[in-house]
């Protein structure tokens, strides 16, 4: 028979901490604490299965439930030595929700259940505190009428006319009439009178009596909590957090204890270690003569728990350690016991009722990235946890925080974002806004810190992007040009903030009726995609000395290799410092962006705009030394580690200059008129460049372009080895659909290899010849393609674009709505969509390895640095992932997590 109700208290419990699915997080941990002999007010938990039953059976309960609740209630009465509904010694209970994972504030709670005309006199007698009793009673009426009689009953009051608001106003009127500042000044007779008037108002507004029967109150509370699982707030929270609707919530009914019974009573919240720094110090806040919600509500400044917790705001207030030393000592012992038992930092709630300590909750505490790292390493040293657990304790995303300056969390808490975009580049930045790349460069030269604000960015903006401390665009997606470039540099960047009206001519950006002009300060949180007005404080990324030790532990546990996407020797060196084990993607076209790129960019443009093979060959010959030099320097920086060099995949239109002076210069160099050049530029225009003349298609129509690159790669590698340096290039062909495309290019590669070997007088230049898989057709025909390709690298940016039919560069227009409305849970350009793109990856690997056993497989799309996608790459048996330098540590840790969790 199914057991629906689990009891706890008095040193024992039916359930335990492993039963979170059944008892919810709160119920499971209350049971565990009770079994450990920690003082928790006795109570019982109605399981999540009751919730499921309730919704499966038109909001009714299983038959046995009533009897089980009665039995459990009797046990509580026994343990607490008081009786529910008793006229002499009444027991009061709380009714609270508790889902598997915490949904803070999203569901309902009713406190003080059991107060009624029969029990009130008894409680007054027992406590000798009439004021306290009527205060508890008026709180019960407020909570119950709101939660049970209004919300759970589906009553939808007009704006501002909710019963809770009406009763609050009555309370305020009394305070105003008496000239009171706080609720605490209300006297017993005033509260008694107020409670009576509350009941009348409830009857008038809701057409029903406030129930005077304790059992009716109890079942009303239970029903309201179950009903709140499907309240608006809870549903939208579940959407955001990805919590399934069918989990259901448990309901915890627990004996009330009161922290507001006078000066020997108190309530508080604490963390067993400091959640901000990770320091192993008991950390918390408390209030004398108060209820739990008073601490969290922030109306009164809470006292520090101890010296370690005191700060400028609370230093003048007595600590619990000083005010109630014995109780503090007991609490401290419980802290030690909980940590020794749960092997993790706990977030606890406690109440002291007339000198007696009660624990109301314990759960694993949330923490910052820095704290997570410090705590994990401390607990390892304390032998509280093993190495695998240590590695699992830090979430890969949390490393972000350790590697970049971030917006001060305290400053962010009080600021309201003015706009939201996609979180394209990590960390935080604040600075003066400018609207052109050239201004960004000029202002930076004057020593200013600037944010570059653009509708969208293109290669001409790169200098300015480099100079700016942060980048903000109105359009574009996570794999748009600005995002790729910014992430590569580890630069703070927000793209696709569509609500911004950016006017580059007037040099203004407007949002919600506010206009910000050139030179005004804004702040970006690139990790969350939030834009703030003004300059918020920043916190510096202090390279934690323990970071390296921690990463060594992680590395020892992972199977996936981690490479980087880098296109310059500087980025390559940075990535190696972050632990990269090779380059997984050298995008040749990126050498035409940024510092020192003027001349090669001009030559590239000349090549693109050439009208004949001769012209093109001429431009390519001029370009060759630049390309070779760049490749050589990057290969040298990697000192023998594999370097995957991708043939040019330029979006041609992006490289056609727009500025008239540049067009003129180009026309002159080509010996043609401006009109002729304009015509050629028009011919290059494509309606759908993402599916146009790009990648290998360029090499098929203009073999000389591929030839130049093969030569540059092989000569660079050959020369390096002649100079005594190890190198290992992997030549990668992009945007491949067909094996025949690869074969076509391979003929050229082989010929060039032969020629370069002859020139350098060597028998062979070791290298691999492989392909990107970024088109669904290539995945599906991977068995064929692998007959030629010696390695695959999944280009999941394009693969996602082609699979969803979402343009990488245009998703800013609709992705925010898709996410807001829950049409998509996550942006598929950030997190690999396992059902579609993931399936194509799996098929590609399987079929590729069916014709070439041991085919080397990696990923170089942006997903290669995203933790859940890295997990997926591990699961499908890739050899490596590749990501931008700043994400290398994140990928290393994610790979370790995947290996620990999936073997
Ligand atoms: C990809 O498509 O995933 C990829 C890495 O190539 P790019 O982003 O340069 O198109
Ligand atoms: Mg691509």
GROMACS .gro file of N, CA and C and ligand atoms in nm, residues 484 565 585 587 589 646 649 694 772 774 794-799 808 860-862, ligand 1:
model
   70
  484UNK      N    1   3.125   3.634  -3.170
  484UNK     CA    2   3.240   3.545  -3.190
  484UNK      C    3   3.370   3.615  -3.155
  565UNK      N    4   3.982   2.785  -3.007
  565UNK     CA    5   3.963   2.854  -3.134
  565UNK      C    6   4.048   2.981  -3.126
  585UNK      N    7   4.041   2.531  -3.413
  585UNK     CA    8   3.993   2.612  -3.526
  585UNK      C    9   4.074   2.740  -3.538
  587UNK      N   10   4.065   3.030  -3.781
  587UNK     CA   11   3.984   3.084  -3.891
  587UNK      C   12   4.073   3.178  -3.970
  589UNK      N   13   4.030   3.369  -4.212
  589UNK     CA   14   3.979   3.504  -4.243
  589UNK      C   15   3.994   3.600  -4.127
  646UNK      N   16   4.175   2.614  -4.085
  646UNK     CA   17   4.063   2.604  -4.178
  646UNK      C   18   4.087   2.693  -4.299
  649UNK      N   19   3.693   3.092  -4.511
  649UNK     CA   20   3.547   3.080  -4.521
  649UNK      C   21   3.490   3.219  -4.503
  694UNK      N   22   3.045   3.031  -5.042
  694UNK     CA   23   3.137   3.034  -4.929
  694UNK      C   24   3.202   2.897  -4.909
  772UNK      N   25   3.516   2.001  -4.198
  772UNK     CA   26   3.414   2.040  -4.102
  772UNK      C   27   3.286   1.970  -4.140
  774UNK      N   28   2.922   2.068  -4.103
  774UNK     CA   29   2.836   2.179  -4.061
  774UNK      C   30   2.711   2.192  -4.145
  794UNK      N   31   3.298   1.919  -3.596
  794UNK     CA   32   3.161   1.963  -3.612
  794UNK      C   33   3.150   2.114  -3.595
  795UNK      N   34   3.104   2.179  -3.701
  795UNK     CA   35   3.081   2.324  -3.696
  795UNK      C   36   2.935   2.343  -3.659
  796UNK      N   37   2.910   2.342  -3.530
  796UNK     CA   38   2.770   2.341  -3.486
  796UNK      C   39   2.703   2.477  -3.495
  797UNK      N   40   2.781   2.581  -3.527
  797UNK     CA   41   2.715   2.711  -3.552
  797UNK      C   42   2.633   2.700  -3.680
  798UNK      N   43   2.701   2.661  -3.787
  798UNK     CA   44   2.630   2.647  -3.913
  798UNK      C   45   2.534   2.528  -3.908
  799UNK      N   46   2.574   2.422  -3.840
  799UNK     CA   47   2.487   2.305  -3.834
  799UNK      C   48   2.354   2.341  -3.766
  808UNK      N   49   2.195   3.274  -3.833
  808UNK     CA   50   2.283   3.307  -3.720
  808UNK      C   51   2.285   3.455  -3.691
  860UNK      N   52   3.403   2.254  -3.311
  860UNK     CA   53   3.462   2.387  -3.302
  860UNK      C   54   3.358   2.497  -3.310
  861UNK      N   55   3.230   2.458  -3.311
  861UNK     CA   56   3.125   2.560  -3.300
  861UNK      C   57   3.127   2.617  -3.159
  862UNK      N   58   3.052   2.724  -3.138
  862UNK     CA   59   3.053   2.792  -3.007
  862UNK      C   60   3.010   2.700  -2.893
  904LIG     C1   61   3.068   2.664  -3.728
  904LIG     O1   62   2.995   2.682  -3.823
  904LIG     O2   63   3.032   2.604  -3.626
  904LIG     C2   64   3.206   2.714  -3.729
  904LIG     C3   65   3.288   2.688  -3.630
  904LIG     O3   66   3.242   2.792  -3.834
  904LIG     P1   67   3.208   2.949  -3.841
  904LIG     O4   68   3.148   2.988  -3.710
  904LIG     O5   69   3.333   3.019  -3.871
  904LIG     O6   70   3.109   2.951  -3.953
   0.00000   0.00000   0.00000
